Amino acid sequence: MMPKKARDGTDTKGLLDYLYGPGKRDEHTNPHMVASWDDPFVEDPARSPDMTIADLALVLDAPVYALLGKRPAEHVYHVAVRNAPEDRLLSDEEWARVARQMMHASGIAKEGDDQACRWVAIRHADDHIHIVATKARQDGRKPRLRQDIPKMHAAARDFEVEFGLRRLKHGDKTARKWPKTGEQEKAVRRGLSEPVRETLQRTVRQAAAAAVNEDDFFARLTTVGVRVNKRVAPDGNITGYSVAMPGDRDGGQRAVFFPGARLASDLSLPRVRERWTTAVMVPTVAPAEMWQEAERRVRAAADQLGAGGLHQGAGDVAALGDLIVTAAVVSPYLVRSQMRRAAYEYERASRAPAARQMEGQARQLYRESNQVLARSVSSVGRNDAVAALGLLLALVTAVEASRRWHQAQEHRAQAEAAGRAGRLLHEAVEVTVGVHAAREYKSRAERAATRSGTGRRVATAPGARPMVGTVQDAIPEHAREILADPAWPALRARLVEVEKAGDDPGDVLAAVAARRELNSADSVAEVLVWRLDGWQRQRSSAAAASGSGTTAAPAGSTGRSAPVRMQGAPSQTRRPPGEEQQRKGPKRGR
């Protein structure tokens, strides 16, 4: 359960009109009041012919006009309380209890105080309510609202236990800074796939991860097209910075700059500078050997992560986060989508709720690996997913080590983020295994031609072969487990696609299954789905290359720096933008 306080306002009736209205895209359904400061005597405009929205606004505002002292410039207090999508639906009575407790915790209306502020709770969706109050007590005084947000969050934690909802953790100030509603709406109007804040946060993080000093950091931002404004003290020292995207302007046509600390807590200039407190000496590595060299260092660091204590462990996971960010930028394009999502998910795990020390063996090894990737890729565009397999496996081990460290420190949110990132890296590993299998695959007809000198092959008509029998024939030792797995329908769909493409599904399944052991998999069917995804990507890539006579690597896949791309309409799910979004250019203002 997440209480979120909106900015204070001045128009009570305007806010009520919106809450009781259809919404901006007809998303409001059955708007009605679930609780108020004076139940059951306050009538609901949605259900009573004797009460209008204008009347309700006047009743709420009455104590404001009766204040003994100066009226507050913004007297409307607005809180939305929302449940997670997977939570059960609460009844109106349960939401009414939540609203009363939130008002008690905030100080707006303490329980038993009949002179408290006036408020109403409105529900127009299954998963949340809005509470509207006016910041004026009925005895002519102003309310005391000290620490209202933390106190409402504490009340929410109690309801999560009582109602059996998803349990969140008290804020440790490491959470991602989400775009505001106005920023999201602006992105929709401009046709962007995400708010500008998200684009800038990702771009600045990539520059900070790859840079070797402060000048390099600012140069990287300028190179990719970000506008940089440095804050310079009278003595000439740079004390901060802010960034803006070209064409992003406010209503007065002024560029919208975001300070680094407003993008993320670890992107303030002092926290960015911590990356360079210790010099990193990176040996010259041949581009063809960069994956192996980075892998060696990552494996050496995994056993040492957090060995120096809490503060050194915080520095270790921060350095690992930078490494994953850089690996996502330079990763082969066949696994780049998984790598970008892994970097997105690991971001929270890279911010431990403790002071961090940036010295330590693990941190040093991660930084060296980071620089090996950042430097080598600038000289060669290596898109060989198979060559990167060793590094991917090493990153899976490193992220799992960080997850265990966070668990030992009772950093639940960070441990969960590391777990999500580890799963995505595991998926990238299995996709790579499928790519490798596709490269070395020879069909039965090709093998027969090698032995007998003929390439004739009798193809099975698509859909003619039952896939249950295919699995039982190809990998009999895992067939029973696969057929009982929830991921079996997805695997069957992949096998049908393989058959439609003209390959023997049993032959292909046996090939990808034999490429790497399956006994340690939590879900054999899911692992095989990932491997077949890699198989299909490689086969499609090879077909495109043979058809065009050029390499299958898409533009921009070399890992070289490219101008920042603005994005299209914001997504409703928490996921980073896909490959296709990187191709849209920025809309520049005049």
Coordinates of C-alpha atoms in Angstrom, one line a residue:
M1 CA 0.0 0.0 0.0
M2 CA 1.5 3.3 -1.1
P3 CA 0.3 6.7 0.1
K4 CA 1.4 9.5 -2.2
K5 CA 0.9 13.1 -1.4
A6 CA 0.3 15.5 -4.3
R7 CA 1.3 19.1 -4.3
D8 CA -1.0 21.4 -2.3
G9 CA -3.5 23.3 -4.3
T10 CA -6.0 26.2 -4.3
D11 CA -9.0 24.9 -6.1
T12 CA -11.1 22.4 -4.1
K13 CA -14.0 22.3 -6.5
G14 CA -11.6 21.7 -9.5
L15 CA -10.0 18.8 -7.8
L16 CA -13.4 17.3 -6.9
D17 CA -14.7 17.8 -10.5
Y18 CA -11.7 15.7 -11.7
L19 CA -12.1 13.0 -9.1
Y20 CA -15.8 12.6 -9.7
G21 CA -15.4 13.0 -13.5
P22 CA -14.6 10.5 -16.2
G23 CA -10.8 11.1 -16.0
K24 CA -8.6 12.2 -18.8
R25 CA -9.1 9.0 -20.8
D26 CA -12.4 7.7 -19.3
E27 CA -10.4 5.7 -16.8
H28 CA -12.6 6.6 -13.8
T29 CA -15.4 4.1 -13.1
N30 CA -18.2 4.6 -10.6
P31 CA -16.7 7.6 -8.7
H32 CA -18.2 7.7 -5.1
M33 CA -17.4 8.7 -1.6
V34 CA -16.3 6.0 0.8
A35 CA -15.6 8.1 3.9
S36 CA -15.6 11.7 5.3
W37 CA -14.9 13.7 8.4
D38 CA -18.5 13.4 9.6
D39 CA -19.9 10.1 8.6
P40 CA -22.7 9.4 7.8
F41 CA -24.0 13.0 7.7
V42 CA -21.9 14.2 4.7
E43 CA -23.8 13.3 1.5
D44 CA -22.2 12.0 -1.6
P45 CA -22.7 14.1 -4.8
A46 CA -22.6 10.8 -6.8
R47 CA -25.6 9.4 -4.8
S48 CA -27.6 12.2 -3.4
P49 CA -29.7 14.7 -5.4
D50 CA -29.4 17.2 -2.6
M51 CA -25.6 17.5 -2.7
T52 CA -23.6 18.8 -5.7
I53 CA -19.9 18.9 -6.2
A54 CA -20.0 22.7 -5.8
D55 CA -21.9 22.3 -2.5
L56 CA -19.3 19.8 -1.2
A57 CA -16.5 22.1 -2.1
L58 CA -18.1 25.0 -0.2
V59 CA -18.6 22.8 2.9
L60 CA -15.0 21.7 2.8
D61 CA -13.7 25.2 2.3
A62 CA -15.8 26.9 5.0
P63 CA -13.2 26.5 7.8
V64 CA -10.6 28.1 5.5
Y65 CA -12.6 31.3 5.3
A66 CA -13.2 31.2 9.0
L67 CA -9.5 31.0 10.0
L68 CA -8.5 33.5 12.7
G69 CA -5.1 34.3 11.1
K70 CA -3.7 34.5 7.6
R71 CA -5.1 31.9 5.2
P72 CA -2.7 29.4 3.7
A73 CA -1.7 30.2 0.1
E74 CA -2.5 26.6 -0.9
H75 CA -5.1 25.1 1.3
V76 CA -6.0 21.9 -0.5
Y77 CA -4.4 18.7 0.9
H78 CA -4.5 15.8 -1.5
V79 CA -3.3 12.2 -0.9
A80 CA -3.7 9.1 -3.1
V81 CA -3.4 5.7 -1.5
R82 CA -2.8 2.9 -4.0
N83 CA -2.4 -0.9 -3.7
A84 CA -0.1 -3.1 -5.8
P85 CA -1.7 -4.6 -9.0
E86 CA -1.4 -8.1 -7.5
D87 CA -3.2 -7.2 -4.2
R88 CA -6.7 -8.3 -3.5
L89 CA -9.5 -5.8 -4.0
L90 CA -10.5 -4.0 -0.8
S91 CA -14.1 -3.2 0.0
D92 CA -15.4 0.3 0.4
E93 CA -15.6 -0.3 4.2
E94 CA -11.9 -1.3 4.2
W95 CA -10.9 1.7 2.2
A96 CA -12.9 3.9 4.6
R97 CA -10.8 2.5 7.5
V98 CA -7.6 3.2 5.5
A99 CA -8.8 6.8 4.8
R100 CA -9.6 7.5 8.5
Q101 CA -6.2 6.1 9.6
M102 CA -4.3 8.1 7.0
M103 CA -6.0 11.4 8.2
H104 CA -5.2 10.4 11.8
A105 CA -1.6 9.7 11.1
S106 CA -1.0 12.8 9.0
G107 CA -2.4 15.2 11.7
I108 CA -5.3 16.4 9.4
A109 CA -8.0 14.7 11.6
K110 CA -6.9 13.0 14.8
E111 CA -9.2 10.3 16.0
G112 CA -11.8 11.7 18.4
D113 CA -11.0 15.4 17.5
D114 CA -14.4 16.9 16.5
Q115 CA -12.7 20.2 15.6
A116 CA -10.2 18.7 13.1
C117 CA -9.9 19.5 9.4
R118 CA -12.6 18.5 7.0
W119 CA -11.9 15.7 4.5
V120 CA -13.5 13.3 2.1
A121 CA -12.2 10.0 0.5
I122 CA -13.3 9.3 -3.1
R123 CA -12.9 6.0 -4.9
H124 CA -13.1 5.8 -8.7
A125 CA -11.0 2.7 -9.3
D126 CA -10.6 -0.7 -7.8
D127 CA -7.0 -0.3 -6.5
H128 CA -6.9 3.2 -5.0
I129 CA -8.6 6.1 -3.3
H130 CA -8.1 9.9 -3.2
I131 CA -8.4 11.8 0.0
V132 CA -9.1 15.6 -0.3
A133 CA -8.9 17.8 2.8
T134 CA -8.7 21.5 3.6
K135 CA -5.9 22.7 5.8
A136 CA -8.0 24.6 8.3
R137 CA -9.4 23.3 11.6
Q138 CA -13.0 23.9 12.5
D139 CA -11.9 25.8 15.6
G140 CA -10.2 28.4 13.5
R141 CA -6.6 27.1 13.8
K142 CA -4.2 25.5 11.4
P143 CA -3.3 21.8 11.6
R144 CA 0.1 20.5 12.7
L145 CA 1.4 18.4 9.8
R146 CA 4.9 17.5 10.9
Q147 CA 6.2 14.2 9.4
D148 CA 2.9 13.6 7.8
I149 CA 4.3 11.5 4.9
P150 CA 6.4 9.1 7.1
K151 CA 3.6 8.6 9.5
M152 CA 1.1 7.7 6.7
H153 CA 3.7 5.2 5.3
A154 CA 3.9 3.6 8.8
A155 CA 0.1 3.3 8.9
A156 CA 0.3 1.7 5.4
R157 CA 2.7 -1.0 6.7
D158 CA 0.2 -2.0 9.4
F159 CA -2.6 -2.3 6.8
E160 CA -0.4 -4.5 4.6
V161 CA -0.1 -7.0 7.5
E162 CA -3.7 -6.8 8.4
F163 CA -5.2 -7.1 4.9
G164 CA -2.6 -9.5 3.5
L165 CA -1.3 -7.1 0.9
R166 CA 2.2 -6.9 -0.7
R167 CA 4.5 -5.8 2.1
L168 CA 6.7 -2.8 1.3
K169 CA 9.6 -1.7 3.4
H170 CA 10.0 1.6 5.2
G171 CA 11.8 4.1 3.0
D172 CA 15.6 4.0 3.1
K173 CA 16.0 6.9 0.6
T174 CA 17.4 4.6 -2.1
A175 CA 14.2 4.2 -4.2
R176 CA 14.1 5.3 -7.8
K177 CA 12.9 8.9 -8.3
W178 CA 9.8 8.5 -10.4
P179 CA 8.5 11.0 -12.9
K180 CA 5.8 13.3 -11.8
T181 CA 2.3 13.2 -13.3
G182 CA 2.9 16.4 -15.2
E183 CA 6.1 15.0 -16.7
Q184 CA 4.3 11.8 -17.8
E185 CA 1.5 13.8 -19.4
K186 CA 4.0 16.0 -21.2
A187 CA 5.7 12.9 -22.6
V188 CA 2.3 11.7 -24.0
R189 CA 1.7 15.1 -25.6
R190 CA 5.1 15.1 -27.3
G191 CA 4.8 11.5 -28.4
L192 CA 7.7 10.3 -26.3
S193 CA 7.9 6.7 -25.0
E194 CA 9.1 7.9 -21.5
P195 CA 9.3 11.1 -19.6
V196 CA 12.5 13.2 -20.1
R197 CA 13.6 12.5 -16.5
E198 CA 13.9 8.8 -17.3
T199 CA 15.9 9.4 -20.4
L200 CA 18.3 11.8 -18.6
Q201 CA 18.7 9.4 -15.7
R202 CA 19.7 6.5 -17.9
T203 CA 22.0 8.7 -20.0
V204 CA 23.8 10.3 -17.0
R205 CA 24.2 6.9 -15.3
Q206 CA 25.9 5.5 -18.5
A207 CA 28.2 8.5 -18.7
A208 CA 29.1 8.2 -15.0
A209 CA 29.7 4.5 -15.2
A210 CA 32.1 4.7 -18.1
A211 CA 34.0 8.0 -17.3
V212 CA 37.4 7.9 -15.8
N213 CA 37.4 11.5 -14.3
E214 CA 35.2 14.5 -14.0
D215 CA 36.2 16.1 -17.4
D216 CA 35.5 12.8 -19.1
F217 CA 32.1 12.6 -17.4
F218 CA 30.9 16.0 -18.7
A219 CA 32.5 15.4 -22.1
R220 CA 30.5 12.2 -22.5
L221 CA 27.3 14.0 -21.7
T222 CA 28.0 16.7 -24.2
T223 CA 29.0 14.2 -26.9
V224 CA 25.6 12.4 -26.7
G225 CA 23.7 15.7 -27.0
V226 CA 22.7 16.4 -23.4
R227 CA 22.8 20.1 -22.4
V228 CA 25.0 20.5 -19.2
N229 CA 24.8 23.4 -16.8
K230 CA 27.7 23.5 -14.3
R231 CA 27.3 25.2 -11.0
V232 CA 30.5 27.1 -10.3
A233 CA 31.4 28.5 -6.9
P234 CA 33.2 32.0 -6.5
D235 CA 36.5 30.2 -6.1
G236 CA 36.1 28.5 -9.4
N237 CA 35.3 25.0 -8.2
I238 CA 32.4 23.1 -9.7
T239 CA 29.9 22.3 -6.9
G240 CA 27.1 20.7 -8.9
Y241 CA 25.5 20.3 -12.3
S242 CA 22.1 20.0 -14.0
V243 CA 21.2 18.5 -17.4
A244 CA 18.5 19.1 -20.0
M245 CA 17.4 17.4 -23.2
P246 CA 17.3 19.5 -26.4
G247 CA 13.8 20.7 -27.1
D248 CA 12.5 20.1 -23.6
R249 CA 11.0 23.4 -22.5
D250 CA 8.4 24.6 -20.0
G251 CA 5.4 26.9 -20.6
G252 CA 7.7 29.9 -20.8
Q253 CA 9.9 28.3 -23.4
R254 CA 12.7 27.9 -21.0
A255 CA 14.9 24.8 -21.0
V256 CA 14.0 22.3 -18.3
F257 CA 17.1 21.4 -16.3
F258 CA 17.3 18.5 -13.8
P259 CA 20.0 18.6 -11.1
G260 CA 21.8 15.3 -10.8
A261 CA 20.6 14.6 -7.3
R262 CA 17.0 15.0 -8.6
L263 CA 17.6 12.3 -11.2
A264 CA 18.8 9.8 -8.6
S265 CA 20.4 9.9 -5.1
D266 CA 23.7 8.5 -6.4
L267 CA 23.9 10.9 -9.4
S268 CA 24.7 14.0 -7.4
L269 CA 28.2 15.4 -8.3
P270 CA 29.7 14.3 -4.9
R271 CA 28.4 10.8 -5.4
V272 CA 29.6 10.7 -9.0
R273 CA 33.0 11.9 -8.0
E274 CA 33.4 9.0 -5.5
R275 CA 33.9 6.7 -8.6
W276 CA 37.3 8.3 -9.2
T277 CA 38.7 8.5 -5.6
T278 CA 41.0 5.6 -6.4
A279 CA 42.8 5.5 -9.8
V280 CA 42.0 2.4 -11.9
M281 CA 45.0 1.0 -13.8
V282 CA 43.7 -1.0 -16.7
P283 CA 46.2 -3.0 -18.8
T284 CA 45.9 -2.8 -22.6
V285 CA 43.7 -5.6 -23.8
A286 CA 43.2 -6.7 -27.4
P287 CA 39.5 -6.1 -28.4
A288 CA 39.1 -9.8 -29.2
E289 CA 40.0 -10.7 -25.6
M290 CA 37.9 -8.0 -23.8
W291 CA 35.1 -10.4 -22.8
Q292 CA 37.5 -12.9 -21.3
E293 CA 39.6 -10.3 -19.5
A294 CA 36.5 -8.7 -18.0
E295 CA 35.1 -12.2 -17.0
R296 CA 38.3 -13.1 -15.2
R297 CA 38.1 -10.0 -13.0
V298 CA 34.4 -10.4 -12.3
R299 CA 34.9 -13.9 -11.2
A300 CA 37.8 -12.9 -8.9
A301 CA 35.6 -10.2 -7.4
A302 CA 32.5 -12.3 -6.7
D303 CA 34.0 -14.1 -3.7
Q304 CA 35.3 -10.8 -2.2
L305 CA 32.1 -8.8 -2.4
G306 CA 31.3 -7.3 1.0
A307 CA 34.2 -9.1 2.7
G308 CA 35.5 -5.8 4.1
G309 CA 32.3 -4.9 6.0
L310 CA 29.1 -2.9 5.5
H311 CA 30.6 0.3 4.1
Q312 CA 33.0 -1.5 1.7
G313 CA 30.2 -3.8 0.6
A314 CA 28.1 -0.7 -0.3
G315 CA 31.0 0.5 -2.5
D316 CA 31.3 -3.0 -4.1
V317 CA 27.6 -3.2 -5.1
A318 CA 27.8 0.3 -6.5
A319 CA 30.8 -0.6 -8.7
L320 CA 29.0 -3.8 -9.8
G321 CA 26.0 -1.6 -10.8
D322 CA 28.3 0.5 -13.0
L323 CA 29.7 -2.6 -14.6
I324 CA 26.3 -3.9 -15.5
V325 CA 25.3 -0.5 -17.0
T326 CA 28.4 -0.5 -19.2
A327 CA 27.9 -4.2 -20.1
A328 CA 24.3 -3.4 -21.2
V329 CA 25.6 -0.5 -23.5
V330 CA 28.3 -2.6 -25.2
S331 CA 26.5 -6.0 -25.1
P332 CA 25.9 -8.0 -28.4
Y333 CA 22.6 -6.9 -29.9
L334 CA 21.0 -10.4 -29.7
V335 CA 21.0 -10.2 -25.9
R336 CA 20.9 -6.4 -25.5
S337 CA 17.2 -6.2 -24.5
Q338 CA 17.8 -8.5 -21.5
M339 CA 21.0 -6.7 -20.5
R340 CA 19.3 -3.3 -20.5
R341 CA 16.4 -4.6 -18.4
A342 CA 18.9 -6.2 -16.0
A343 CA 20.8 -2.9 -15.6
Y344 CA 17.4 -1.1 -15.0
E345 CA 16.4 -3.7 -12.3
Y346 CA 19.8 -3.7 -10.6
E347 CA 19.9 0.0 -10.1
R348 CA 18.2 -0.2 -6.7
A349 CA 20.5 -3.0 -5.6
S350 CA 23.5 -0.7 -6.4
R351 CA 22.4 1.8 -3.8
A352 CA 22.8 0.3 -0.3
P353 CA 21.3 2.3 2.5
A354 CA 24.7 3.0 4.1
A355 CA 27.7 5.2 3.6
R356 CA 29.9 3.6 1.0
Q357 CA 33.7 3.2 0.8
M358 CA 35.0 3.1 -2.7
E359 CA 38.2 1.3 -1.8
G360 CA 38.4 -2.5 -1.8
Q361 CA 39.6 -5.4 -3.9
A362 CA 36.1 -6.3 -5.3
R363 CA 35.3 -2.7 -6.1
Q364 CA 38.7 -2.4 -7.9
L365 CA 38.2 -5.5 -9.9
Y366 CA 34.7 -4.4 -11.0
R367 CA 36.0 -1.0 -12.0
E368 CA 38.8 -2.5 -14.0
S369 CA 36.3 -4.8 -15.8
N370 CA 34.1 -1.8 -16.5
Q371 CA 37.0 0.1 -18.1
V372 CA 38.1 -2.9 -20.1
L373 CA 34.7 -3.0 -21.7
A374 CA 34.3 0.7 -22.1
R375 CA 37.7 1.1 -23.8
S376 CA 37.8 -2.0 -25.9
V377 CA 34.4 -1.5 -27.5
S378 CA 35.4 1.9 -28.7
S379 CA 37.9 0.3 -31.1
V380 CA 35.8 -2.6 -32.4
G381 CA 32.2 -3.4 -32.6
R382 CA 32.1 -6.9 -31.3
N383 CA 28.6 -8.3 -31.6
D384 CA 29.5 -12.0 -30.9
A385 CA 27.0 -13.1 -28.3
V386 CA 28.9 -16.4 -27.9
A387 CA 32.1 -14.6 -27.0
A388 CA 30.3 -12.7 -24.3
L389 CA 28.8 -15.9 -22.7
G390 CA 31.6 -16.2 -20.2
L391 CA 31.1 -12.7 -18.9
L392 CA 27.3 -13.2 -18.7
L393 CA 27.9 -16.3 -16.5
A394 CA 30.3 -14.3 -14.3
L395 CA 27.8 -11.5 -13.9
V396 CA 25.1 -14.0 -12.9
T397 CA 27.5 -15.2 -10.1
A398 CA 28.4 -11.6 -9.1
V399 CA 24.7 -10.5 -8.9
E400 CA 23.8 -13.6 -6.8
A401 CA 26.7 -12.8 -4.5
S402 CA 25.3 -9.2 -4.1
R403 CA 21.9 -10.6 -3.4
R404 CA 23.2 -12.8 -0.6
W405 CA 25.1 -9.8 0.8
H406 CA 22.0 -7.6 0.8
Q407 CA 20.0 -10.4 2.5
A408 CA 22.7 -10.7 5.2
Q409 CA 22.4 -6.9 5.8
E410 CA 18.5 -7.1 5.8
H411 CA 18.3 -4.9 2.7
R412 CA 15.1 -6.5 1.5
A413 CA 14.3 -4.1 -1.4
Q414 CA 17.9 -4.3 -2.7
A415 CA 18.0 -8.1 -2.4
E416 CA 14.7 -8.3 -4.4
A417 CA 16.1 -6.0 -7.1
A418 CA 19.3 -8.1 -7.4
G419 CA 17.1 -11.2 -7.7
R420 CA 15.2 -9.6 -10.6
A421 CA 18.4 -8.5 -12.3
G422 CA 19.9 -12.0 -11.9
R423 CA 16.9 -13.6 -13.5
L424 CA 17.3 -11.4 -16.5
L425 CA 21.0 -12.1 -16.8
H426 CA 20.2 -15.8 -16.6
E427 CA 17.8 -15.3 -19.5
A428 CA 20.6 -13.6 -21.4
V429 CA 22.8 -16.6 -20.8
E430 CA 20.3 -19.1 -22.1
V431 CA 19.5 -16.9 -25.1
T432 CA 23.2 -16.9 -25.9
V433 CA 23.3 -20.7 -25.5
G434 CA 20.5 -20.9 -28.1
V435 CA 22.5 -18.5 -30.4
H436 CA 25.5 -20.8 -30.2
A437 CA 23.4 -23.9 -30.9
A438 CA 21.9 -22.3 -34.0
R439 CA 25.3 -21.3 -35.4
E440 CA 26.6 -24.9 -35.2
Y441 CA 23.4 -26.6 -36.1
K442 CA 23.2 -28.9 -39.1
S443 CA 19.8 -30.4 -40.0
R444 CA 19.3 -34.1 -40.5
A445 CA 19.2 -33.5 -44.3
E446 CA 22.5 -31.7 -44.1
R447 CA 24.0 -34.4 -42.0
A448 CA 22.6 -37.0 -44.4
A449 CA 24.0 -35.1 -47.4
T450 CA 27.5 -35.2 -45.7
R451 CA 27.3 -39.0 -45.3
S452 CA 25.5 -40.0 -48.5
G453 CA 26.0 -37.2 -50.9
T454 CA 22.4 -36.2 -51.2
G455 CA 20.6 -33.3 -49.7
R456 CA 17.1 -34.5 -50.1
R457 CA 14.9 -34.1 -47.0
V458 CA 11.3 -35.0 -46.4
A459 CA 9.8 -32.2 -44.4
T460 CA 7.0 -32.6 -41.9
A461 CA 4.0 -30.4 -42.6
P462 CA 3.7 -27.6 -40.0
G463 CA 1.4 -28.7 -37.2
A464 CA 1.5 -32.4 -38.2
R465 CA 3.7 -33.5 -35.4
P466 CA 2.3 -33.5 -31.8
M467 CA 4.8 -31.6 -29.7
V468 CA 4.3 -33.8 -26.7
G469 CA 5.8 -36.7 -28.6
T470 CA 8.5 -34.3 -29.9
V471 CA 9.6 -33.5 -26.3
Q472 CA 9.5 -37.2 -25.3
D473 CA 11.6 -38.2 -28.2
A474 CA 14.2 -35.3 -28.0
I475 CA 14.8 -35.1 -24.2
P476 CA 13.1 -38.1 -22.6
E477 CA 14.9 -37.6 -19.3
H478 CA 13.2 -34.2 -18.8
A479 CA 9.9 -34.9 -20.6
R480 CA 7.7 -35.6 -17.6
E481 CA 8.9 -32.4 -15.8
I482 CA 8.5 -30.2 -18.9
L483 CA 5.0 -31.3 -19.6
A484 CA 3.9 -30.5 -16.0
D485 CA 5.6 -27.1 -16.1
P486 CA 3.5 -23.9 -16.3
A487 CA 5.9 -22.8 -19.0
W488 CA 5.1 -25.8 -21.2
P489 CA 2.5 -23.8 -23.4
A490 CA 5.1 -21.2 -24.2
L491 CA 7.6 -23.9 -25.1
R492 CA 5.1 -25.6 -27.3
A493 CA 4.4 -22.3 -29.1
R494 CA 8.2 -21.9 -29.7
L495 CA 8.4 -25.4 -31.2
V496 CA 5.5 -24.8 -33.5
E497 CA 7.3 -21.6 -34.7
V498 CA 10.5 -23.6 -35.3
E499 CA 8.5 -26.1 -37.4
K500 CA 6.8 -23.4 -39.4
A501 CA 10.2 -22.0 -40.2
G502 CA 11.1 -25.3 -41.9
D503 CA 13.3 -26.9 -39.2
D504 CA 12.6 -30.2 -37.4
P505 CA 11.4 -29.2 -33.9
G506 CA 12.7 -32.4 -32.3
D507 CA 16.1 -32.0 -33.9
V508 CA 16.3 -28.4 -32.8
L509 CA 15.1 -29.1 -29.3
A510 CA 17.7 -31.8 -28.8
A511 CA 20.4 -29.5 -30.1
V512 CA 19.6 -26.6 -27.7
A513 CA 19.1 -29.0 -24.8
A514 CA 22.5 -30.7 -25.3
R515 CA 24.4 -27.3 -25.5
R516 CA 24.4 -26.8 -21.7
E517 CA 23.2 -28.9 -18.7
L518 CA 19.5 -28.6 -17.5
N519 CA 19.6 -30.4 -14.2
S520 CA 20.2 -27.2 -12.1
A521 CA 17.3 -25.3 -13.8
D522 CA 14.4 -24.2 -11.6
S523 CA 12.2 -24.5 -14.7
V524 CA 13.6 -26.7 -17.6
A525 CA 10.7 -25.6 -19.8
E526 CA 11.4 -21.9 -19.3
V527 CA 15.1 -22.3 -19.9
L528 CA 14.3 -24.1 -23.2
V529 CA 12.0 -21.2 -24.1
W530 CA 14.9 -18.8 -23.7
R531 CA 17.3 -21.0 -25.7
L532 CA 14.8 -21.2 -28.5
D533 CA 14.4 -17.5 -28.4
G534 CA 18.2 -17.2 -29.0
W535 CA 17.9 -19.9 -31.7
Q536 CA 15.2 -17.9 -33.6
R537 CA 17.1 -14.6 -33.2
Q538 CA 20.3 -16.1 -34.7
R539 CA 18.4 -17.8 -37.5
S540 CA 16.6 -14.6 -38.3
S541 CA 19.8 -12.6 -38.1
A542 CA 21.6 -15.0 -40.4
A543 CA 18.7 -15.0 -42.9
A544 CA 18.7 -11.2 -43.0
A545 CA 22.4 -11.1 -43.5
S546 CA 22.3 -13.6 -46.4
G547 CA 19.4 -11.7 -47.9
S548 CA 21.1 -8.3 -47.8
G549 CA 24.7 -9.4 -48.2
T550 CA 25.7 -7.3 -45.2
T551 CA 26.2 -8.0 -41.5
A552 CA 23.1 -8.5 -39.5
A553 CA 24.2 -6.1 -36.7
P554 CA 21.9 -3.2 -36.6
A555 CA 23.1 0.4 -36.7
G556 CA 24.5 1.5 -33.4
S557 CA 25.3 -2.0 -32.2
T558 CA 29.0 -1.5 -32.1
G559 CA 28.8 0.1 -28.7
R560 CA 30.2 3.4 -29.8
S561 CA 28.7 6.5 -28.3
A562 CA 25.7 7.8 -30.3
P563 CA 23.5 10.9 -29.9
V564 CA 20.9 10.5 -27.2
R565 CA 17.5 9.5 -28.7
M566 CA 14.3 10.9 -27.4
Q567 CA 11.6 8.4 -26.7
G568 CA 7.9 7.8 -27.6
A569 CA 4.7 7.4 -25.3
P570 CA 5.4 6.4 -21.7
S571 CA 4.9 2.8 -20.8
Q572 CA 2.5 1.7 -18.0
T573 CA 4.9 -1.0 -16.8
R574 CA 8.2 -0.6 -15.1
R575 CA 10.5 -1.5 -17.9
P576 CA 13.3 0.3 -19.8
P577 CA 12.7 1.2 -23.4
G578 CA 13.2 -1.4 -26.1
E579 CA 15.6 -1.5 -29.0
E580 CA 13.1 0.2 -31.4
Q581 CA 12.8 3.3 -29.2
Q582 CA 16.5 4.1 -29.6
R583 CA 15.9 4.9 -33.2
K584 CA 13.7 7.9 -32.8
G585 CA 15.4 11.2 -32.9
P586 CA 14.8 14.1 -30.5
K587 CA 12.2 16.7 -31.3
R588 CA 14.0 20.0 -31.0
G589 CA 12.2 23.2 -30.1
R590 CA 12.7 26.3 -32.1

